[in-house]
PDB file of C-alpha atoms in Angstrom:
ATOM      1  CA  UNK J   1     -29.426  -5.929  -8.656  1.00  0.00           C
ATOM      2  CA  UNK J   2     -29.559  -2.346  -9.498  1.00  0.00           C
ATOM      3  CA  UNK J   3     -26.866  -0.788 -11.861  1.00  0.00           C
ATOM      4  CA  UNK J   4     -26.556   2.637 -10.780  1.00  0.00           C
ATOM      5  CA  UNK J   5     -24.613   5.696 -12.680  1.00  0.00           C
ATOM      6  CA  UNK J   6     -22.077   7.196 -10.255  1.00  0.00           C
ATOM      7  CA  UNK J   7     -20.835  10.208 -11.782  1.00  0.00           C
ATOM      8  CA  UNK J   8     -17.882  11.427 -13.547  1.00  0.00           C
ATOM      9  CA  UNK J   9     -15.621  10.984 -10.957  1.00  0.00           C
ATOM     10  CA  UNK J  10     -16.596   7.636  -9.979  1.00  0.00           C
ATOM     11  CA  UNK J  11     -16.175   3.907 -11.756  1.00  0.00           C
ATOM     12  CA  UNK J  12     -19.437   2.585 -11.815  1.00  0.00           C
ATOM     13  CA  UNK J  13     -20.799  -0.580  -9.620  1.00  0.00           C
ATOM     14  CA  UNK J  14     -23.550  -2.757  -9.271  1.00  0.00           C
ATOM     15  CA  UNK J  15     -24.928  -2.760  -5.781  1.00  0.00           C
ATOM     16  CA  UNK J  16     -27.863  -3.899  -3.991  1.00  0.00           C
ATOM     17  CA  UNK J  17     -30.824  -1.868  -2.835  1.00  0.00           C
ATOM     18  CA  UNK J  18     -30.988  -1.886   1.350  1.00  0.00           C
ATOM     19  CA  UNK J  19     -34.561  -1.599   2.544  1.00  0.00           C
ATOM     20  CA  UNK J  20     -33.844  -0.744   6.156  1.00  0.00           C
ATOM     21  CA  UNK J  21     -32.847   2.591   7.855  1.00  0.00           C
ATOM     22  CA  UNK J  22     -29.282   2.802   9.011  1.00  0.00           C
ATOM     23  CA  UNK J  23     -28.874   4.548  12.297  1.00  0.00           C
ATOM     24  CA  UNK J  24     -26.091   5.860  13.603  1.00  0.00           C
ATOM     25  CA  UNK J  25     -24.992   3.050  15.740  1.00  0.00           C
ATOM     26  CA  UNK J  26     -24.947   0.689  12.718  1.00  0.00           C
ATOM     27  CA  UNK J  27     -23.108   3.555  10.664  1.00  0.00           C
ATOM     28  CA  UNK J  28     -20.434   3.739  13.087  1.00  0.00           C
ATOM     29  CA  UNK J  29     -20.055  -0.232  13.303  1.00  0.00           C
ATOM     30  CA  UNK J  30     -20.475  -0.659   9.983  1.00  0.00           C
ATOM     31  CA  UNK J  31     -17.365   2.578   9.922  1.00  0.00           C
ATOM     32  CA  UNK J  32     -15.412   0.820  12.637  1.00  0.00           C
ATOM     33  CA  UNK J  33     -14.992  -2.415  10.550  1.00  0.00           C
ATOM     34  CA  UNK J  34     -14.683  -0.687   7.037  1.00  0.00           C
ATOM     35  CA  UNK J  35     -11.562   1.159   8.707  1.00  0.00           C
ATOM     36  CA  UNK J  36      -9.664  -2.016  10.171  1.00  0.00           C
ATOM     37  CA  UNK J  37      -9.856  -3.691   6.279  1.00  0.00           C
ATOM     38  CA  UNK J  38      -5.868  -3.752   5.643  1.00  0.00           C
ATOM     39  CA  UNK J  39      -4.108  -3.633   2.532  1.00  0.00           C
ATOM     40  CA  UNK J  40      -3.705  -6.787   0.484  1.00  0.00           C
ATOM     41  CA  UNK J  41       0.317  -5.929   0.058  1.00  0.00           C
ATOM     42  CA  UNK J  42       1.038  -4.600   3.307  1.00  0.00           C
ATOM     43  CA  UNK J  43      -1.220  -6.643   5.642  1.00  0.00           C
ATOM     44  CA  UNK J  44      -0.530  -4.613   8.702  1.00  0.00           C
ATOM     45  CA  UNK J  45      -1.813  -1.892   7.337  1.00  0.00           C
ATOM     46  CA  UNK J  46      -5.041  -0.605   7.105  1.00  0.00           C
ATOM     47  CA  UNK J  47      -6.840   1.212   3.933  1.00  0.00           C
ATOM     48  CA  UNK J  48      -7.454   4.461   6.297  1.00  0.00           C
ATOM     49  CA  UNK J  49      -3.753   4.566   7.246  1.00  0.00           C
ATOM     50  CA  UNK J  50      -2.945   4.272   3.840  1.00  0.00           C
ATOM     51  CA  UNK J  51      -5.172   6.753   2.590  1.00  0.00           C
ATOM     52  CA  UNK J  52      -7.144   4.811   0.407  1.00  0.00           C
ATOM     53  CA  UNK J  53     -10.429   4.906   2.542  1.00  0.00           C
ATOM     54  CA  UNK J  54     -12.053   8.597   1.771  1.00  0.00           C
ATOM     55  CA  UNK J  55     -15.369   8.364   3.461  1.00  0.00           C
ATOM     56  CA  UNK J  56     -18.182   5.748   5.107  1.00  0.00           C
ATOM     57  CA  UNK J  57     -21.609   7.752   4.616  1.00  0.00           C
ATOM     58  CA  UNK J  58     -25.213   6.671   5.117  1.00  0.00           C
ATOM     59  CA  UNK J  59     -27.314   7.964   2.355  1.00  0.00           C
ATOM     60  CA  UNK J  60     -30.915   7.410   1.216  1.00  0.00           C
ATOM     61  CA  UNK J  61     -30.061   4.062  -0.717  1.00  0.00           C
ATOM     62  CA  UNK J  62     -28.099   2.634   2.249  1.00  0.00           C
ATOM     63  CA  UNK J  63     -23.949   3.020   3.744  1.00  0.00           C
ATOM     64  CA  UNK J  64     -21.877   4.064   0.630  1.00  0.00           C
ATOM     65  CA  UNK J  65     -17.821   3.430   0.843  1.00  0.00           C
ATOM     66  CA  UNK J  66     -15.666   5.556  -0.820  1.00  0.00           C
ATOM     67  CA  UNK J  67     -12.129   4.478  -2.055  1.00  0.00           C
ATOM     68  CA  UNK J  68      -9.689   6.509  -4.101  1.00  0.00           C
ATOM     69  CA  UNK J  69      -7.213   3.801  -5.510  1.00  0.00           C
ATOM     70  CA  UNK J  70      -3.428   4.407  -5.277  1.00  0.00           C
ATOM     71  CA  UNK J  71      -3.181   4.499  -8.863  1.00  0.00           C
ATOM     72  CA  UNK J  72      -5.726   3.706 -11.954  1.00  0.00           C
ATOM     73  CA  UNK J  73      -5.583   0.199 -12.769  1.00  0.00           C
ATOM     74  CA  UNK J  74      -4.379  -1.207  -9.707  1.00  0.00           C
ATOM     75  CA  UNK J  75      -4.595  -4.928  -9.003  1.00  0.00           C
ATOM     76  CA  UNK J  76      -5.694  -5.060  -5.203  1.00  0.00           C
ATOM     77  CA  UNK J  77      -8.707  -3.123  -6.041  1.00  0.00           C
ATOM     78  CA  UNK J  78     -10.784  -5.731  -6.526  1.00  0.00           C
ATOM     79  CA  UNK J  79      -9.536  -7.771  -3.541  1.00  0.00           C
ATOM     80  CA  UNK J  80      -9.789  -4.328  -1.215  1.00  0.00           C
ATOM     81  CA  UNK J  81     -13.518  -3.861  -2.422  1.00  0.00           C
ATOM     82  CA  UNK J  82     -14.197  -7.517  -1.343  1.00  0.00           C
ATOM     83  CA  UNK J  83     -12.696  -7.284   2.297  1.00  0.00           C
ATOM     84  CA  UNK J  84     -14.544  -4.062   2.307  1.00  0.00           C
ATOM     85  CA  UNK J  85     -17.937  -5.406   1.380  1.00  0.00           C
ATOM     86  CA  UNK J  86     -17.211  -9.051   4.012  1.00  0.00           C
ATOM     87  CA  UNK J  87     -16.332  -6.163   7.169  1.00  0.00           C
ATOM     88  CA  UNK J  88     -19.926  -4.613   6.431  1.00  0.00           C
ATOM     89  CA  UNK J  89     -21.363  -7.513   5.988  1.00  0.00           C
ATOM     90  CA  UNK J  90     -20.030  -8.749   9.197  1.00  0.00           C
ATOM     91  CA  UNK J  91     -22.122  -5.905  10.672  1.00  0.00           C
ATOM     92  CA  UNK J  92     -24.949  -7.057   9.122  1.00  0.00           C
ATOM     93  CA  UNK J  93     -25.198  -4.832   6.020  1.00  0.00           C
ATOM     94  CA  UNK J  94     -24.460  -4.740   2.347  1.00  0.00           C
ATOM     95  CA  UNK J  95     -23.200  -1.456   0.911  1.00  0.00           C
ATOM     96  CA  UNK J  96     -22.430   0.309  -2.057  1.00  0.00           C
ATOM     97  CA  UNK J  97     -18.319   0.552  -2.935  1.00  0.00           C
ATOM     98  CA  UNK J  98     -17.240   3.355  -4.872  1.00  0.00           C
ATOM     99  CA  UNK J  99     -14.035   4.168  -6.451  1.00  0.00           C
ATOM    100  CA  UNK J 100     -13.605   7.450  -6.889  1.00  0.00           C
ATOM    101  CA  UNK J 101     -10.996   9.592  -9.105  1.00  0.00           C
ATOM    102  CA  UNK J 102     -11.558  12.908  -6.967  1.00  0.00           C
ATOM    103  CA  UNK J 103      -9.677  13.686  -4.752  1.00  0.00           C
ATOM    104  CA  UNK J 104      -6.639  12.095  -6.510  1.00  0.00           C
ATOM    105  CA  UNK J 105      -4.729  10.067  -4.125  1.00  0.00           C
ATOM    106  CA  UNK J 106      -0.997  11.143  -3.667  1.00  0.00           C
ATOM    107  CA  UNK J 107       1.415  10.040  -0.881  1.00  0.00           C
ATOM    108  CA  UNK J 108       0.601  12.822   1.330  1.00  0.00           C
ATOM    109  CA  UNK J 109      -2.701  10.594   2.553  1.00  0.00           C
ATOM    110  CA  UNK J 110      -0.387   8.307   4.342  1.00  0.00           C
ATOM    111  CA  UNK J 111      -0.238   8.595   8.544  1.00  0.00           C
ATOM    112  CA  UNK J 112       2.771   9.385  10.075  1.00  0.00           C
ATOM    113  CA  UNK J 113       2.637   5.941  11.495  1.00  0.00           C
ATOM    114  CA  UNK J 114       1.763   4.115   7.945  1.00  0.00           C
ATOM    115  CA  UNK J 115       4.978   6.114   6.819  1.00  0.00           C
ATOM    116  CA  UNK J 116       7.383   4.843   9.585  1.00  0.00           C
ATOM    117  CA  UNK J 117       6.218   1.035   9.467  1.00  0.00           C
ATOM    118  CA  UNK J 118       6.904   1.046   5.667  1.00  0.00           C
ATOM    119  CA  UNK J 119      10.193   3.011   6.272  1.00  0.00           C
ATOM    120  CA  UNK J 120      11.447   0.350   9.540  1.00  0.00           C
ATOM    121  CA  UNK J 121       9.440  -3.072   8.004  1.00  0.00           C
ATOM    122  CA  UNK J 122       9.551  -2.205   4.177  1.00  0.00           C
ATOM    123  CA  UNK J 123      12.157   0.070   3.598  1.00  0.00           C
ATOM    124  CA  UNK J 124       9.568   2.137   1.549  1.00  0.00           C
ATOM    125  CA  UNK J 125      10.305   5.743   1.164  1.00  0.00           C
ATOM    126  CA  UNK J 126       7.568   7.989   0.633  1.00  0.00           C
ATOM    127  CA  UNK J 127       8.320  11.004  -1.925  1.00  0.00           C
ATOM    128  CA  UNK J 128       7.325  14.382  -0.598  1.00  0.00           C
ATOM    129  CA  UNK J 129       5.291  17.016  -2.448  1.00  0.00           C
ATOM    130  CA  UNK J 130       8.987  19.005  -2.632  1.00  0.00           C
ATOM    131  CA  UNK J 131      12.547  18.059  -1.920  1.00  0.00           C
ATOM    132  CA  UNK J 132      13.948  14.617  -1.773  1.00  0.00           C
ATOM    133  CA  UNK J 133      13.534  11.480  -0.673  1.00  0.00           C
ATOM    134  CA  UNK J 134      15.353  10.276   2.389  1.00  0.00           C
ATOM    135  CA  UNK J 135      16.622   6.247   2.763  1.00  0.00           C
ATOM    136  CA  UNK J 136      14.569   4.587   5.067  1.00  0.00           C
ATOM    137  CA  UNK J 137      17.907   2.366   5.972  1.00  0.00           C
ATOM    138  CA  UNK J 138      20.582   4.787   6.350  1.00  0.00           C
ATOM    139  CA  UNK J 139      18.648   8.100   6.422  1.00  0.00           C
ATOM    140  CA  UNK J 140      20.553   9.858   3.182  1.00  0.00           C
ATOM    141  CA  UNK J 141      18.414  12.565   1.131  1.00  0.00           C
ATOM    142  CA  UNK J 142      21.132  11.124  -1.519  1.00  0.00           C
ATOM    143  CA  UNK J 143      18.587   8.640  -3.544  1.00  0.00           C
ATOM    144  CA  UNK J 144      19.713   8.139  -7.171  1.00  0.00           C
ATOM    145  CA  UNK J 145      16.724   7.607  -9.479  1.00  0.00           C
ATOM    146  CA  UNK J 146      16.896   4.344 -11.230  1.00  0.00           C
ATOM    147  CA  UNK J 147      13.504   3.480 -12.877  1.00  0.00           C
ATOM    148  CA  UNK J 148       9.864   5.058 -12.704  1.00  0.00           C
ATOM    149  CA  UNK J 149       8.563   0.725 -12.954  1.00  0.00           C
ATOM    150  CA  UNK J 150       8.851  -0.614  -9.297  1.00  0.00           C
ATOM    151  CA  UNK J 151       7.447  -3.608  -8.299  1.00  0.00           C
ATOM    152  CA  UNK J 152       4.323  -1.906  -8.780  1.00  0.00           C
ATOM    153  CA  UNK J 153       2.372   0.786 -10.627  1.00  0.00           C
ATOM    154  CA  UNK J 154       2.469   3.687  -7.800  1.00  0.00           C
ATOM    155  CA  UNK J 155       6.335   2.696  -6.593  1.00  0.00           C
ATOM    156  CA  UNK J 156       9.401   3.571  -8.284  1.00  0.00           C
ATOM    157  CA  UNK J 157      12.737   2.269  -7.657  1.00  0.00           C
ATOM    158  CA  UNK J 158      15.912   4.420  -6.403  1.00  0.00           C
ATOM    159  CA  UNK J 159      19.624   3.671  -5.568  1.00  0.00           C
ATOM    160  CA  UNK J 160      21.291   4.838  -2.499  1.00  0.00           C
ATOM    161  CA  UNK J 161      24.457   5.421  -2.869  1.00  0.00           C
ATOM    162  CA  UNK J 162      25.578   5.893   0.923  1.00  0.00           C
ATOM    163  CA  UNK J 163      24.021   2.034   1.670  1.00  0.00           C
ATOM    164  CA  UNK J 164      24.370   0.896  -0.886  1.00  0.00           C
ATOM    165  CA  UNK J 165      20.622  -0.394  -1.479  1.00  0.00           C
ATOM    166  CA  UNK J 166      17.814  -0.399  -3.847  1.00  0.00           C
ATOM    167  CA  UNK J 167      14.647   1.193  -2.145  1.00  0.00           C
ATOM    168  CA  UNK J 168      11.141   1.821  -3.643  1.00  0.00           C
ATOM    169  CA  UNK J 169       9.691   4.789  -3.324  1.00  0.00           C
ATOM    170  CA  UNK J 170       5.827   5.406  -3.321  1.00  0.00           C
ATOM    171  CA  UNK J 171       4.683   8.390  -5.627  1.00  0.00           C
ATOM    172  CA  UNK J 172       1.751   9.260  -6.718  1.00  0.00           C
ATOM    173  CA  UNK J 173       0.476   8.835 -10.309  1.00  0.00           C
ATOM    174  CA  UNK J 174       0.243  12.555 -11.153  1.00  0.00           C
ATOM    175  CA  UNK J 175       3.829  13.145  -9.657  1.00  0.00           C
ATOM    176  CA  UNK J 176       6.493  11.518 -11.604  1.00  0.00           C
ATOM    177  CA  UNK J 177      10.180  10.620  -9.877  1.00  0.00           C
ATOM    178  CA  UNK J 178      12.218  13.576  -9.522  1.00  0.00           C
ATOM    179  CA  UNK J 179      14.464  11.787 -11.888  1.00  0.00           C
TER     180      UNK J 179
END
C-alpha cells in the first residue's frame, strides 16, 4: 500500500497502485457502476442523484472517485466509500476514493427527481438557496423552525403549522436554518 498526500482540499487515503492501463470502456463500466452505488439512508437513491458523487476520472495512477460528503463528519462515509470501492471492483478494478471539501456540497446538487422521492417517500424538504421551505405533505411555504439537530448532521427539523407535522429539512452545512 501506498499512502499518498491528496491536497488541501482532500482527506487523505491509502490506496493501491494499479499497474494496468484503463481504457475507456473500463472507465465507463467502472463509471456506470460507481453511479448506481445508493445511499446507505435512503437506499433508493443513488450517490449521483444525491449529489455526493463529483467525478469518476482515469488518471496516471489508475480510476480516482471523487465524493464531496453531505456534511464533515458524516457517518455513512465510510460505508459509501466501501460500496464504492465493491462496484469497481465488480468491474474488475481497484481505485482510489477521495473525499473532497471543494466544491462544498449544498442541497442544490440534488436531481429534481432525488428531490420529489424524498418529498412523496420521506417527507424531506429541501431548503433553497433563498426563500422558504415548502411541506412536502401539504405544500405550505409556512414551516416553523424548530431545531438546527435533525436526525442527522445535514437535516434540521421544522413544524408545519397548516398539517400539523414535523418535517426535516436538508441544508447544507455552510447554510444554517432560516430560523
Amino acid at each position: 500500500m501506498v499512502k499518498r498526500r491528496m491536497g488541501a482540499s482532500c482527506f487523505n487515503r491509502f490506496w493501491t497502485r494499479i499497474s494496468m492501463k484503463v481504457t475507456q470502456v473500463d472507465l465507463n463500466a467502472v463509471r456506470s457502476a460507481v453511479c448506481a452505488v445508493t445511499d446507505p439512508e435512503y437506499p433508493d437513491l443513488t450517490i449521483q442523484q444525491l449529489g455526493i458523487l463529483e467525478n469518476v476520472v482515469a488518471d496516471s495512477e489508475g480510476i480516482r472517485v471523487d465524493l464531496v460528503p453531505t456534511i464533515s463528519g458524516c457517518p455513512a462515509l465510510q460505508t459509501i466509500e466501501q460500496d464504492v470501492r465493491s462496484a469497481a471492483e465488480a468491474c474488475g478494478y481497484e481505485i482510489k476514493v477521495r473525499f473532497c471539501s471543494s466544491p462544498v456540497w449544498t442541497p442544490d446538487r440534488i436531481s429534481d427527481d432525488a428531490r420529489i422521492f424524498l418529498a412523496k417517500e420521506y417527507s424531506v424538504a429541501i431548503r433553497p438557496k433563498s426563500g422558504s421551505v415548502e411541506c412536502p405533505i401539504c405544500g405550505k411555504s409556512s414551516l416553523q423552525h424548530r431545531s438546527d439537530v435533525g436526525p442527522t448532521a445535514c437535516r434540521s427539523v421544522e413544524w408545519c403549522p397548516d398539517c400539523r407535522n414535523p418535517i426535516e429539512v436538508v441544508r447544507s452545512r455552510r447554510q444554517p436554518s432560516d430560523g
